[in-house]
Amino acid sequence: MAPANQPVLTPDQREEMLRVLKARFEKNKNRHRDVAWADVAAKLDANPAKLWSLNEMESTGGEPDVVAYDSATDEYVFYDCSAESPKGRRSVCYDRQGQDSRKENRPEHNAVDLAAELGIDLLTEEHYRALQQLGAFDTKTSSWIQTPAAIRKLGGALFAEYRYGHVFVFHNSAPSYYAARGFRGSLRV
């Protein structure tokens, strides 16, 4: 049983989330060729807080799906697999410092804090490039990705997108935000 302060889904929400995840899993077998749904479901049953995070990924438009199995840690890796950057996570600065430094038109959220609230991690550049091997994502939007401390210390932050058959990684100032930029997350279960 999860600790009292850890969010969990109601039984009805749990069943619905498992139904959604299973349907997506079966529809997109190319993302996880050697993984059996029964094994993933068993892990999710044993980790109600992780299922809550997947539900949050789903409710913000991420369409999470299994993209890998890490045999070294015995964990399944989920990424946001929505075609475009998750709609419910757009128009966000990179982090709290960037958000707080805005004098005008401050957005409600920032990517780093919102990811933490959802219980997920921002994709790294490596993860983002791996996601693009599974399809064409962010062809009209872009997504903040984890930014090295040296870049962030200088006021910058990284984002990525897929255009012209290529993954592009760019920089912006961390306080910037755009209607077409959100962030993608990952979760290990």
PDB file of C-alpha atoms in Angstrom, residues 1-67:
ATOM      1  CA  MET A   1       0.000   0.000   0.000  1.00  0.00           C
ATOM      2  CA  ALA A   2       1.184   3.526  -0.853  1.00  0.00           C
ATOM      3  CA  PRO A   3       1.998   6.022   1.912  1.00  0.00           C
ATOM      4  CA  ALA A   4      -0.935   8.257   2.932  1.00  0.00           C
ATOM      5  CA  ASN A   5       0.518  11.372   1.246  1.00  0.00           C
ATOM      6  CA  GLN A   6       1.270   9.620  -2.040  1.00  0.00           C
ATOM      7  CA  PRO A   7      -1.464  10.099  -4.667  1.00  0.00           C
ATOM      8  CA  VAL A   8      -3.144   6.995  -6.049  1.00  0.00           C
ATOM      9  CA  LEU A   9      -6.028   6.416  -8.418  1.00  0.00           C
ATOM     10  CA  THR A  10      -9.472   5.241  -7.382  1.00  0.00           C
ATOM     11  CA  PRO A  11     -10.303   1.679  -8.476  1.00  0.00           C
ATOM     12  CA  ASP A  12     -12.376   3.009 -11.402  1.00  0.00           C
ATOM     13  CA  GLN A  13      -9.616   5.395 -12.500  1.00  0.00           C
ATOM     14  CA  ARG A  14      -7.078   2.572 -12.195  1.00  0.00           C
ATOM     15  CA  GLU A  15      -9.092   0.252 -14.430  1.00  0.00           C
ATOM     16  CA  GLU A  16      -9.660   2.977 -17.015  1.00  0.00           C
ATOM     17  CA  MET A  17      -5.975   3.940 -17.091  1.00  0.00           C
ATOM     18  CA  LEU A  18      -4.920   0.307 -17.497  1.00  0.00           C
ATOM     19  CA  ARG A  19      -7.453  -0.080 -20.326  1.00  0.00           C
ATOM     20  CA  VAL A  20      -6.077   3.009 -22.123  1.00  0.00           C
ATOM     21  CA  LEU A  21      -2.456   1.924 -21.671  1.00  0.00           C
ATOM     22  CA  LYS A  22      -3.158  -1.626 -22.852  1.00  0.00           C
ATOM     23  CA  ALA A  23      -4.988  -0.406 -25.982  1.00  0.00           C
ATOM     24  CA  ARG A  24      -2.092   1.952 -26.851  1.00  0.00           C
ATOM     25  CA  PHE A  25       0.438  -0.791 -26.088  1.00  0.00           C
ATOM     26  CA  GLU A  26      -1.289  -3.228 -28.455  1.00  0.00           C
ATOM     27  CA  LYS A  27      -1.757  -0.610 -31.185  1.00  0.00           C
ATOM     28  CA  ASN A  28       1.942   0.403 -31.189  1.00  0.00           C
ATOM     29  CA  LYS A  29       3.858  -2.876 -30.904  1.00  0.00           C
ATOM     30  CA  ASN A  30       6.753  -1.391 -32.894  1.00  0.00           C
ATOM     31  CA  ARG A  31       7.656   0.641 -29.788  1.00  0.00           C
ATOM     32  CA  HIS A  32       8.165  -2.450 -27.598  1.00  0.00           C
ATOM     33  CA  ARG A  33       8.586  -5.563 -29.759  1.00  0.00           C
ATOM     34  CA  ASP A  34       9.879  -7.931 -27.067  1.00  0.00           C
ATOM     35  CA  VAL A  35       7.674  -6.800 -24.172  1.00  0.00           C
ATOM     36  CA  ALA A  36       4.535  -8.584 -22.959  1.00  0.00           C
ATOM     37  CA  TRP A  37       1.615  -6.535 -21.644  1.00  0.00           C
ATOM     38  CA  ALA A  38       1.076  -8.956 -18.739  1.00  0.00           C
ATOM     39  CA  ASP A  39       4.569  -8.143 -17.430  1.00  0.00           C
ATOM     40  CA  VAL A  40       3.967  -4.391 -17.703  1.00  0.00           C
ATOM     41  CA  ALA A  41       0.552  -4.714 -16.005  1.00  0.00           C
ATOM     42  CA  ALA A  42       2.117  -6.657 -13.121  1.00  0.00           C
ATOM     43  CA  LYS A  43       4.660  -3.865 -12.570  1.00  0.00           C
ATOM     44  CA  LEU A  44       1.908  -1.248 -12.665  1.00  0.00           C
ATOM     45  CA  ASP A  45      -0.186  -3.211 -10.162  1.00  0.00           C
ATOM     46  CA  ALA A  46       2.790  -3.234  -7.792  1.00  0.00           C
ATOM     47  CA  ASN A  47       3.422   0.522  -8.211  1.00  0.00           C
ATOM     48  CA  PRO A  48       0.191   2.532  -7.737  1.00  0.00           C
ATOM     49  CA  ALA A  49       2.064   5.854  -7.520  1.00  0.00           C
ATOM     50  CA  LYS A  50       3.630   5.202 -10.933  1.00  0.00           C
ATOM     51  CA  LEU A  51       0.207   4.442 -12.371  1.00  0.00           C
ATOM     52  CA  TRP A  52      -0.961   7.779 -10.943  1.00  0.00           C
ATOM     53  CA  SER A  53       1.926   9.514 -12.760  1.00  0.00           C
ATOM     54  CA  LEU A  54       0.995   7.768 -16.009  1.00  0.00           C
ATOM     55  CA  ASN A  55      -2.573   8.985 -15.519  1.00  0.00           C
ATOM     56  CA  GLU A  56      -1.253  12.529 -15.102  1.00  0.00           C
ATOM     57  CA  MET A  57       0.832  12.134 -18.272  1.00  0.00           C
ATOM     58  CA  GLU A  58      -2.326  10.995 -20.057  1.00  0.00           C
ATOM     59  CA  SER A  59      -4.574  13.743 -18.675  1.00  0.00           C
ATOM     60  CA  THR A  60      -2.127  16.427 -19.874  1.00  0.00           C
ATOM     61  CA  GLY A  61      -2.067  14.967 -23.397  1.00  0.00           C
ATOM     62  CA  GLY A  62       1.133  12.934 -23.311  1.00  0.00           C
ATOM     63  CA  GLU A  63      -0.218   9.564 -24.481  1.00  0.00           C
ATOM     64  CA  PRO A  64       2.401   7.574 -22.512  1.00  0.00           C
ATOM     65  CA  ASP A  65       3.566   4.234 -23.888  1.00  0.00           C
ATOM     66  CA  VAL A  66       6.276   1.674 -23.153  1.00  0.00           C
ATOM     67  CA  VAL A  67       9.362   2.378 -25.266  1.00  0.00           C
TER      68      VAL A  67
END
